[in-house]
Amino acid sequence: MAANDMKLVVVGAAGRMGQALIRIIHETDGVTLHAAIEREGSAFVGKDAGDLAGTGPLGVIVTTDPLKAFLDADGVLDFTAPAASVTFAGLAAQARIVHVIGTTGCGPEHEEKFEAAARHARVVKSGNMSLGVNLLGVLTRDAAKALPAIGWDIEIVEMHHKHKVDAPSGTALLLGEAAAAGRGIDLATQSVRVRDGHTGPRAAGTIGFATLRGGSVVGDHSVILAGEGELVTLSHSARDRSIFARGAVTAAVWARDEKPGFYSMLDVLGLS
Ligand SMILES: NC(=O)C1=CN([C@@H]2O[C@H](COP(=O)(O)OP(=O)(O)OC[C@H]3O[C@@H](n4cnc5c(N)ncnc54)[C@H](OP(=O)(O)O)[C@@H]3O)[C@@H](O)[C@H]2O)C=CC1
Ligand SMILES: O=C(O)C1=N[C@H](C(=O)O)C[C@H](O)C1
């Protein structure tokens, strides 16, 4: 570890993303794994974080006290669950450190807590931390702006592994927001998130979502712009969770020198 390395805490260290984050921190210059946190009672507490993640021992033992870890760290990488991320946001604000939030499935009640925490912490939050998906968001906004709403319907299709608990995915919603921004409409009132039974014809100008779950799919997303006699499809396929972990580490390093505030991956990647 070099003297100026950014000291990062991974919460939810034993999860799919927690393990990917530990591997990427281990192989990235300029950052070091400071602590690995799991909840009280987890079978992984007391184990070496590197053994969990498959790097071999790193000398960082999984513990359960986030505040203790945050007080002596520079940042926390958080891919856990909405209520847990709210708790971590409060503690990261108390410790005045960077909080990178990848957790999806958050509602307005969670978002308002993150925004409050961002008065003291540097918070970077995105439904998808990969460069490719954030570029896809920009392309989606531009395509939605270029093609007239009357005559071009927008549908967003996503598929993920069978363990995923939230729908539509954070990425699908990010792409929906991008399409809505391109069209100058409000996604909350113009989206159709579920269809079942006798739905009637499609309402013009709405943005539709379809969700598939199965197997070990890391994350596939398509934005379909459907016109009369032609389709434009923009898509991204995640093959490995390392793309999200690399993005999260990049976000933490970027935010280290920023003022307290609420940022997105578009800010980090210079795509905003
Ligand atoms: N933004 C992005 O780029 C990406 C976002 N994600 C999102 O990240 C989140 C996690 O995904 P994934 O890793 O697949 O899920 P996992 O279920 O594999 O991992 C979640 C981890 O968080 C832990 N956790 C939950 N609550 C707490 C708590 N209160 N304190 C400490 N640890 C806690 C879980 O522990 P336990 O098992 O004990 O509950 C588990 O270890 C999801 O919301 C997912 O959508 C995923 C990939 C990319
Ligand atoms: O739960 C996942 O796995 C993923 N979640 C994020 C989402 O909800 O979009 C990002 C990625 O697609 C993987």
Coordinates of C-alpha atoms in Angstrom, one line a residue, residues 126-128 132-142 144 154-158 160 168-183 187 207-209 220-224 234-236:
S126 CA -26.0 5.1 -10.5
G127 CA -28.2 2.1 -11.5
N128 CA -25.3 1.0 -13.6
G132 CA -20.9 1.0 -21.9
V133 CA -24.4 1.5 -20.2
N134 CA -23.7 5.1 -19.5
L135 CA -22.8 5.7 -23.1
L136 CA -26.0 3.8 -24.1
G137 CA -27.9 6.2 -21.9
V138 CA -26.6 9.2 -23.9
L139 CA -27.4 7.4 -27.2
T140 CA -30.9 6.6 -26.0
R141 CA -31.5 10.3 -25.0
D142 CA -30.3 11.4 -28.5
A144 CA -35.5 9.6 -28.4
I154 CA -40.1 3.2 -27.0
E155 CA -39.8 -0.1 -25.1
I156 CA -37.1 -1.2 -22.7
V157 CA -36.3 -4.9 -22.3
E158 CA -34.0 -6.3 -19.6
H160 CA -31.0 -10.7 -15.3
P168 CA -37.4 -3.1 -13.5
S169 CA -33.7 -3.1 -13.1
G170 CA -31.9 0.1 -12.1
T171 CA -30.4 0.2 -15.5
A172 CA -33.7 -0.1 -17.3
L173 CA -35.0 2.9 -15.2
L174 CA -31.8 4.8 -16.0
L175 CA -32.4 4.2 -19.7
G176 CA -36.1 5.1 -19.3
E177 CA -35.1 8.4 -17.7
A178 CA -32.7 9.1 -20.6
A179 CA -35.4 8.4 -23.1
A180 CA -37.9 10.6 -21.2
A181 CA -35.3 13.4 -21.0
G182 CA -34.8 13.1 -24.8
R183 CA -38.6 13.4 -25.3
L187 CA -41.0 9.1 -16.8
I207 CA -42.3 4.3 -22.4
G208 CA -42.8 0.6 -21.8
F209 CA -40.7 -1.9 -19.7
D220 CA -28.7 -7.5 -20.7
H221 CA -30.6 -4.3 -21.7
S222 CA -32.2 -3.2 -25.0
V223 CA -34.0 0.0 -25.9
I224 CA -36.3 -0.6 -28.8
L234 CA -29.8 0.0 -29.0
S235 CA -28.4 -2.6 -26.6
H236 CA -25.8 -3.5 -24.0

